[in-house]
Coordinates of C-alpha atoms in Angstrom, one line a residue:
M30 CA -83.7 -23.4 -83.5
E31 CA -87.4 -22.5 -84.0
N32 CA -87.2 -23.3 -87.8
E33 CA -85.5 -26.6 -87.0
Q34 CA -88.3 -27.6 -84.6
T35 CA -91.0 -26.5 -87.1
K36 CA -89.4 -28.6 -89.8
N37 CA -89.5 -31.7 -87.6
V38 CA -93.3 -31.3 -86.9
I39 CA -95.6 -33.0 -89.3
R40 CA -99.2 -31.9 -89.0
V41 CA -101.7 -34.7 -89.9
G42 CA -105.3 -33.9 -90.7
S43 CA -108.2 -36.3 -89.8
R44 CA -111.9 -36.4 -89.3
K45 CA -113.0 -36.5 -85.7
S46 CA -114.9 -39.8 -85.8
Q47 CA -113.5 -42.7 -83.8
L48 CA -112.9 -44.7 -86.9
A49 CA -111.1 -41.9 -88.7
L50 CA -108.9 -41.3 -85.6
I51 CA -108.0 -45.0 -85.4
Q52 CA -107.0 -45.0 -89.0
T53 CA -105.0 -41.8 -88.8
N54 CA -103.2 -42.9 -85.7
H55 CA -102.3 -46.2 -87.4
V56 CA -100.7 -44.3 -90.2
I57 CA -98.8 -42.0 -87.8
D58 CA -97.6 -45.1 -85.8
C59 CA -96.2 -46.6 -89.1
L60 CA -94.4 -43.4 -90.0
K61 CA -93.0 -42.9 -86.5
K62 CA -91.2 -46.2 -86.7
V63 CA -89.1 -45.1 -89.6
H64 CA -89.0 -41.3 -88.8
P65 CA -88.4 -41.2 -85.0
D66 CA -86.9 -37.7 -85.4
K67 CA -90.2 -36.3 -86.5
E68 CA -93.1 -35.2 -84.3
F69 CA -96.5 -36.0 -85.8
K70 CA -99.2 -33.6 -84.6
L71 CA -102.8 -34.7 -85.1
V72 CA -105.2 -32.0 -86.3
S73 CA -108.8 -33.2 -86.3
M74 CA -111.9 -31.5 -87.7
T75 CA -115.6 -32.1 -88.6
T76 CA -116.5 -32.3 -92.3
L77 CA -119.7 -31.3 -94.0
G78 CA -120.7 -35.0 -94.3
D79 CA -120.3 -35.3 -90.5
R80 CA -122.3 -32.1 -89.8
V81 CA -125.4 -32.8 -92.0
L82 CA -126.9 -36.0 -90.8
D83 CA -130.6 -35.5 -91.5
V84 CA -130.3 -35.6 -95.3
S85 CA -129.2 -38.6 -97.4
L86 CA -125.8 -38.2 -99.0
P87 CA -126.9 -37.8 -102.7
K88 CA -129.5 -35.2 -101.8
I89 CA -127.0 -32.9 -100.1
G90 CA -125.9 -31.9 -103.5
E91 CA -122.3 -31.3 -102.7
K92 CA -119.2 -33.2 -103.8
S93 CA -116.3 -34.2 -101.4
L94 CA -118.7 -34.3 -98.4
F95 CA -116.1 -36.0 -96.1
T96 CA -113.0 -34.5 -97.7
K97 CA -113.4 -30.8 -98.6
D98 CA -112.7 -29.4 -95.1
L99 CA -109.5 -31.5 -94.9
E100 CA -108.5 -30.5 -98.4
D101 CA -109.0 -26.8 -97.5
A102 CA -106.6 -27.3 -94.6
L103 CA -104.1 -28.7 -97.0
N104 CA -104.4 -25.8 -99.4
N105 CA -104.2 -23.4 -96.5
N106 CA -101.0 -25.1 -95.3
T107 CA -102.5 -25.8 -91.8
V108 CA -101.8 -29.5 -92.3
D109 CA -99.1 -31.4 -94.2
F110 CA -101.1 -34.5 -95.1
V111 CA -104.5 -36.0 -94.4
V112 CA -105.7 -39.6 -93.9
H113 CA -108.9 -40.6 -95.7
S114 CA -110.9 -43.7 -96.3
L115 CA -110.1 -43.9 -100.0
K116 CA -113.7 -44.6 -101.0
D117 CA -114.5 -41.0 -99.7
L118 CA -112.1 -39.4 -102.2
P119 CA -113.5 -38.3 -105.6
T120 CA -111.6 -39.5 -108.6
S121 CA -110.6 -36.0 -109.5
L122 CA -108.8 -34.1 -106.7
P123 CA -108.5 -30.3 -106.4
D124 CA -105.6 -28.7 -108.3
G125 CA -102.3 -29.0 -106.4
L126 CA -103.4 -32.0 -104.3
A127 CA -102.5 -35.7 -104.8
I128 CA -102.6 -39.1 -103.1
G129 CA -99.0 -39.8 -102.0
A130 CA -99.6 -43.4 -100.8
V131 CA -102.3 -46.0 -100.4
F132 CA -101.8 -48.4 -97.5
E133 CA -102.5 -52.1 -97.9
R134 CA -106.2 -52.8 -98.4
E135 CA -108.3 -54.6 -95.9
D136 CA -111.2 -56.9 -97.0
P137 CA -113.2 -54.5 -99.2
R138 CA -116.5 -56.5 -99.0
D139 CA -119.7 -55.3 -97.3
A140 CA -121.0 -56.9 -94.2
L141 CA -124.5 -57.8 -93.1
V142 CA -125.1 -56.9 -89.4
L143 CA -128.4 -58.3 -88.2
R144 CA -130.2 -57.2 -85.0
D145 CA -129.1 -59.5 -82.1
D146 CA -132.5 -61.1 -81.6
I147 CA -132.5 -62.3 -85.2
K148 CA -128.8 -62.9 -85.5
K149 CA -129.2 -66.5 -86.6
T150 CA -131.3 -65.7 -89.7
C151 CA -130.2 -64.4 -93.1
L152 CA -131.5 -61.9 -95.7
E153 CA -133.4 -64.6 -97.6
E154 CA -135.3 -65.6 -94.5
L155 CA -136.3 -62.1 -93.3
P156 CA -140.0 -61.4 -93.3
E157 CA -141.4 -59.2 -96.1
G158 CA -141.1 -55.5 -95.3
S159 CA -138.1 -56.0 -92.9
V160 CA -136.1 -52.7 -92.8
I161 CA -132.5 -52.7 -93.9
G162 CA -130.5 -49.6 -93.2
T163 CA -127.8 -48.2 -95.5
S164 CA -126.7 -44.7 -96.7
S165 CA -125.3 -46.1 -100.0
L166 CA -127.2 -46.0 -103.3
R167 CA -124.9 -48.8 -104.5
R168 CA -126.0 -51.1 -101.7
T169 CA -129.6 -50.0 -101.9
A170 CA -129.9 -50.8 -105.7
Q171 CA -128.2 -54.2 -105.4
L172 CA -130.3 -55.1 -102.3
R173 CA -133.5 -54.1 -104.0
G174 CA -132.6 -56.1 -107.1
S175 CA -131.9 -59.3 -105.1
F176 CA -134.4 -59.0 -102.3
P177 CA -137.4 -56.9 -103.5
K178 CA -139.5 -57.9 -100.5
L179 CA -137.2 -56.0 -98.1
N180 CA -137.6 -52.3 -97.3
V181 CA -134.3 -50.4 -97.7
I182 CA -134.2 -47.0 -96.0
D183 CA -131.5 -44.4 -95.4
V184 CA -129.4 -44.4 -92.2
R185 CA -126.8 -41.7 -91.5
G186 CA -124.1 -41.2 -88.9
N187 CA -120.8 -42.8 -88.0
L188 CA -120.4 -46.5 -87.2
N189 CA -121.1 -45.9 -83.5
T190 CA -124.3 -44.0 -84.3
R191 CA -125.6 -46.6 -86.8
L192 CA -125.0 -49.5 -84.5
K193 CA -126.8 -47.7 -81.6
K194 CA -129.8 -47.2 -83.9
L195 CA -129.8 -50.9 -84.7
D196 CA -129.4 -51.9 -81.0
D197 CA -132.2 -49.5 -79.8
P198 CA -135.1 -51.6 -78.3
T199 CA -137.6 -49.5 -80.3
T200 CA -135.5 -49.7 -83.6
E201 CA -137.2 -50.1 -86.9
Y202 CA -134.1 -51.7 -88.4
S203 CA -133.7 -55.5 -88.8
A204 CA -130.2 -55.1 -90.2
L205 CA -127.5 -52.7 -91.5
L206 CA -125.2 -53.0 -94.4
L207 CA -121.7 -51.7 -93.5
A208 CA -118.1 -51.9 -94.8
S209 CA -116.4 -54.9 -93.1
A210 CA -113.1 -53.0 -93.0
G211 CA -114.5 -50.3 -90.7
L212 CA -116.0 -52.9 -88.3
H213 CA -112.7 -54.7 -88.1
R214 CA -110.7 -51.5 -87.5
M215 CA -113.0 -50.6 -84.7
G216 CA -112.6 -54.1 -83.1
W217 CA -116.3 -54.9 -83.8
A218 CA -115.8 -57.9 -86.2
H219 CA -118.0 -59.9 -83.8
R220 CA -121.0 -57.8 -85.0
I221 CA -120.7 -59.2 -88.5
T222 CA -123.4 -61.7 -89.3
K223 CA -122.1 -62.4 -92.8
L224 CA -119.6 -61.1 -95.3
L225 CA -121.4 -60.6 -98.6
P226 CA -119.7 -62.2 -101.6
C227 CA -119.1 -59.9 -104.6
S228 CA -121.5 -62.0 -106.6
D229 CA -124.2 -60.6 -104.3
M230 CA -122.8 -57.2 -103.5
M231 CA -120.1 -55.4 -105.4
Y232 CA -118.2 -53.0 -103.2
A233 CA -117.4 -49.3 -103.6
V234 CA -114.4 -48.0 -105.5
G235 CA -111.5 -47.8 -103.1
Q236 CA -113.4 -49.5 -100.2
G237 CA -111.1 -50.9 -97.5
A238 CA -108.1 -48.9 -98.4
L239 CA -106.5 -45.8 -96.7
A240 CA -105.3 -42.9 -98.8
I241 CA -102.8 -40.3 -97.7
E242 CA -103.4 -37.0 -99.5
C243 CA -100.9 -34.1 -99.6
R244 CA -99.9 -31.2 -101.7
S245 CA -98.5 -32.4 -105.0
D246 CA -95.5 -30.0 -104.8
N247 CA -94.5 -31.1 -101.2
E248 CA -91.5 -33.3 -102.1
E249 CA -90.5 -33.9 -98.5
I250 CA -93.9 -35.4 -97.6
L251 CA -94.2 -37.3 -100.9
E252 CA -90.8 -38.9 -100.3
M253 CA -91.8 -39.7 -96.7
L254 CA -95.0 -41.4 -97.9
A255 CA -93.8 -43.2 -101.1
P256 CA -92.2 -46.2 -99.4
F257 CA -95.5 -47.0 -97.6
N258 CA -97.4 -47.2 -100.9
H259 CA -98.6 -50.8 -101.3
P260 CA -98.2 -51.8 -105.0
E261 CA -100.9 -54.5 -105.1
T262 CA -103.4 -52.2 -103.5
Y263 CA -102.3 -49.3 -105.8
C264 CA -102.9 -51.4 -108.9
R265 CA -106.4 -52.4 -107.9
I266 CA -107.3 -49.0 -106.7
L267 CA -106.1 -47.3 -109.8
A268 CA -108.1 -49.6 -112.1
E269 CA -111.2 -49.0 -110.0
R270 CA -110.8 -45.2 -109.9
S271 CA -110.0 -45.0 -113.6
F272 CA -113.2 -47.0 -114.2
L273 CA -115.4 -44.7 -112.0
K274 CA -113.8 -41.5 -113.4
T275 CA -114.4 -42.6 -117.0
L276 CA -118.0 -43.6 -116.2
G277 CA -118.6 -40.3 -114.5
G278 CA -120.2 -41.9 -111.4
G279 CA -120.1 -40.9 -107.8
C280 CA -122.3 -41.0 -104.7
S281 CA -125.3 -40.1 -107.0
A282 CA -125.1 -43.4 -109.0
P283 CA -125.3 -47.0 -108.0
V284 CA -121.8 -48.2 -109.2
G285 CA -119.9 -51.1 -107.8
V286 CA -116.7 -53.0 -108.5
S287 CA -114.7 -56.1 -107.7
T288 CA -111.0 -56.5 -108.3
K289 CA -108.5 -59.3 -107.7
L290 CA -104.7 -59.4 -108.3
K291 CA -103.2 -62.9 -108.4
K292 CA -99.8 -64.3 -109.2
T293 CA -99.9 -67.1 -111.8
D294 CA -96.5 -68.7 -112.3
T295 CA -94.2 -65.8 -113.2
K296 CA -97.0 -63.3 -114.0
F297 CA -99.6 -61.3 -112.2
C298 CA -103.2 -61.2 -113.3
L299 CA -105.5 -58.2 -112.5
S300 CA -109.2 -58.9 -112.9
I301 CA -111.8 -56.3 -112.6
T302 CA -115.6 -56.5 -112.7
G303 CA -117.8 -53.3 -112.8
G304 CA -121.5 -52.9 -112.5
V305 CA -124.2 -50.2 -112.8
W306 CA -127.7 -50.6 -111.4
S307 CA -131.0 -48.7 -111.7
L308 CA -132.2 -47.4 -108.3
D309 CA -134.8 -50.1 -108.0
G310 CA -132.2 -52.8 -108.9
N311 CA -134.3 -54.2 -111.8
T312 CA -131.7 -53.1 -114.4
K313 CA -128.1 -53.9 -114.1
I314 CA -125.1 -53.8 -116.6
I315 CA -122.0 -55.8 -115.6
H316 CA -118.8 -56.5 -117.4
S317 CA -115.4 -58.0 -116.6
L318 CA -111.8 -57.6 -117.9
E319 CA -108.4 -59.0 -117.2
Q320 CA -104.8 -57.7 -117.6
T321 CA -101.5 -59.4 -117.0
F322 CA -98.1 -58.0 -115.8
E323 CA -94.6 -59.4 -115.8
Q324 CA -93.5 -57.7 -112.6
I325 CA -95.0 -55.9 -109.6
K326 CA -92.6 -54.9 -106.9
T327 CA -93.8 -55.8 -103.4
T328 CA -93.3 -53.8 -100.2
P329 CA -93.8 -54.6 -96.5
K330 CA -97.3 -54.9 -95.1
H331 CA -98.8 -51.9 -93.2
K332 CA -102.2 -53.4 -92.6
L333 CA -104.6 -52.3 -89.9
S334 CA -106.6 -55.3 -88.9
P335 CA -107.5 -57.6 -86.0
T336 CA -105.7 -60.7 -85.0
E337 CA -107.0 -64.1 -86.2
D338 CA -109.0 -64.5 -83.0
G339 CA -111.0 -61.4 -83.8
S340 CA -109.4 -59.1 -81.2
S341 CA -108.6 -55.5 -82.1
K342 CA -104.9 -55.8 -81.7
K343 CA -103.1 -54.0 -84.5
I344 CA -100.5 -55.7 -86.7
K345 CA -97.2 -54.0 -86.3
V346 CA -94.8 -52.9 -89.0
G347 CA -91.8 -55.2 -89.2
D348 CA -88.4 -54.4 -87.8
T349 CA -86.9 -51.8 -90.2
T350 CA -83.5 -53.3 -89.8
D351 CA -84.6 -56.3 -91.8
Q352 CA -84.1 -55.8 -95.6
K353 CA -87.3 -57.9 -96.3
C354 CA -89.6 -55.6 -94.3
N355 CA -87.8 -52.3 -94.6
P356 CA -90.1 -49.7 -96.2
L357 CA -87.1 -47.6 -97.0
A358 CA -85.3 -50.2 -99.0
T359 CA -84.3 -48.5 -102.3
L360 CA -85.0 -49.8 -105.8
D361 CA -81.3 -50.1 -106.3
D362 CA -81.1 -52.6 -103.5
T363 CA -84.1 -54.4 -104.9
V364 CA -82.5 -54.7 -108.3
K365 CA -79.1 -55.8 -106.9
N366 CA -80.9 -58.6 -105.0
G367 CA -82.4 -59.8 -108.3
E368 CA -86.0 -59.0 -107.3
A369 CA -86.8 -56.7 -110.2
N370 CA -86.2 -56.0 -113.8
C371 CA -84.0 -52.9 -113.8
E372 CA -85.2 -52.0 -117.3
E373 CA -88.7 -51.7 -116.0
L374 CA -88.1 -49.8 -112.7
R375 CA -86.7 -46.3 -112.3
S376 CA -84.7 -44.8 -109.4
T377 CA -86.3 -42.5 -106.9
E378 CA -84.4 -39.6 -108.4
E379 CA -85.9 -40.3 -111.9
V380 CA -89.4 -40.1 -110.4
K381 CA -88.8 -37.2 -108.0
G382 CA -90.1 -33.9 -109.2
C383 CA -91.8 -35.2 -112.4
R384 CA -94.5 -37.5 -111.0
K385 CA -97.6 -38.0 -113.2
I386 CA -100.9 -38.2 -111.5
Y387 CA -103.5 -40.9 -112.3
C388 CA -107.0 -40.4 -111.0
G389 CA -105.4 -38.5 -108.1
L390 CA -102.8 -41.1 -107.4
T391 CA -99.1 -40.0 -107.7
E392 CA -96.8 -42.1 -109.9
N393 CA -94.9 -44.2 -107.4
F394 CA -91.3 -45.5 -107.7
N395 CA -92.3 -48.9 -106.3
I396 CA -94.3 -49.8 -109.4
P397 CA -93.1 -50.1 -113.1
T398 CA -94.5 -47.3 -115.3
D399 CA -96.0 -49.8 -117.8
V400 CA -97.9 -51.5 -114.9
I401 CA -99.4 -48.1 -113.8
E402 CA -100.5 -47.3 -117.4
K403 CA -102.1 -50.7 -117.9
C404 CA -104.1 -50.4 -114.6
D405 CA -105.3 -47.0 -115.8
E406 CA -106.2 -48.4 -119.2
I407 CA -108.1 -51.4 -118.0
G408 CA -110.3 -49.2 -115.9
R409 CA -111.1 -47.0 -118.8
D410 CA -111.7 -49.9 -121.1
L411 CA -114.1 -51.4 -118.6
A412 CA -116.1 -48.2 -118.3
N413 CA -116.3 -47.8 -122.0
S414 CA -117.6 -51.4 -122.3
L415 CA -120.4 -50.5 -119.9
I416 CA -121.1 -47.3 -121.6
E417 CA -121.6 -49.2 -124.9
K418 CA -124.1 -51.4 -123.1
G419 CA -126.1 -48.3 -122.0
A420 CA -124.7 -47.6 -118.5
L421 CA -125.0 -43.8 -118.9
D422 CA -128.7 -44.0 -119.6
V423 CA -129.2 -46.1 -116.5
M424 CA -127.2 -43.7 -114.4
K425 CA -129.1 -40.7 -115.8
V426 CA -132.4 -42.1 -114.7
T427 CA -131.1 -42.4 -111.1
Q428 CA -129.6 -38.9 -111.1
D429 CA -132.8 -37.4 -112.4
L430 CA -134.8 -39.2 -109.7
I431 CA -132.5 -37.8 -107.0
R432 CA -132.7 -34.2 -108.5
S433 CA -136.5 -34.6 -108.6
S434 CA -136.7 -35.7 -104.9
V435 CA -134.4 -32.8 -103.9
V436 CA -136.7 -30.2 -105.6
K437 CA -139.8 -31.8 -104.0
S438 CA -138.3 -31.7 -100.5

């Protein structure tokens, strides 16, 4: 009886921040709907990135700042899977770990949040020397390049902490740059002054998506997660992560991307733009590529977002008795219904036990193999194009500046 009970308990790891818990509970709620026999136990913890708040992220000098403690728990078998903001996950994961699913992506763009008393202005109209807060080198470099008159300084802490700093009557900040997805998930979309277009601010690799990380040999968990993998998000994310991995960037380099996946007639077109900036924003190298696919299998939406009126009510997963929104619908059913080319898709059993891993993402039976390989390839090709244009030299200057400032401090 005890073993039976233990088998039905799934331990879910999460950071302790309010946003992380909202995201993790959303994933648990989705899983509960199709696994009512399972008990999902939340295991929260504080990561190194949460504990060290008086040093900018690049200067801490450690990788996996927001993920290592959670990954240690996976390796120690104290949790069965963990929920991450995908942008926090390095493109190379520790041996034995993998991303079992990515949930549908929210709007990945960055948001400008102006102080209330200047809410009706914009970046272009801010007085010279106005202070903009961000902890991201990517945002800092792009902002300095476009608005050199503004003063960009580091701001650390979770969303709650950063907004409190902005709202403080004695604050030095005129505005913050934040991920819009996090503000929406917290129910704070009303704080957004403007969503920044990708032409002004390319976003971070993986921004806006949730990743579920587990042990790569845990077939039970992988099978549980696989149906929740969102193919369109997976394709965009894989291209982005392949780009960053090939480029060799991370939190110590100003690297941004923009991806779109659109259906044109009977085909899908994936477009990706990548950029590398110098820390002062004066030098930038940007390039774009496109790739087309014949078929991408779609799955039901599991999107955590507000309603159209801006409230924080969460969108629910559809009734799993409906074939069209059933995350457990098999590929065989899909093929029988004429929704896929059975020569391109494989059965769950063919994938089970022999999954390849692409930039930490497990091969998923929802997506044709040739699509996965093309997404990986376009990311590598984009990175190599930037490297030919001198991207590595630009990145090295930034990394040397960071190392120099660490030594001086």
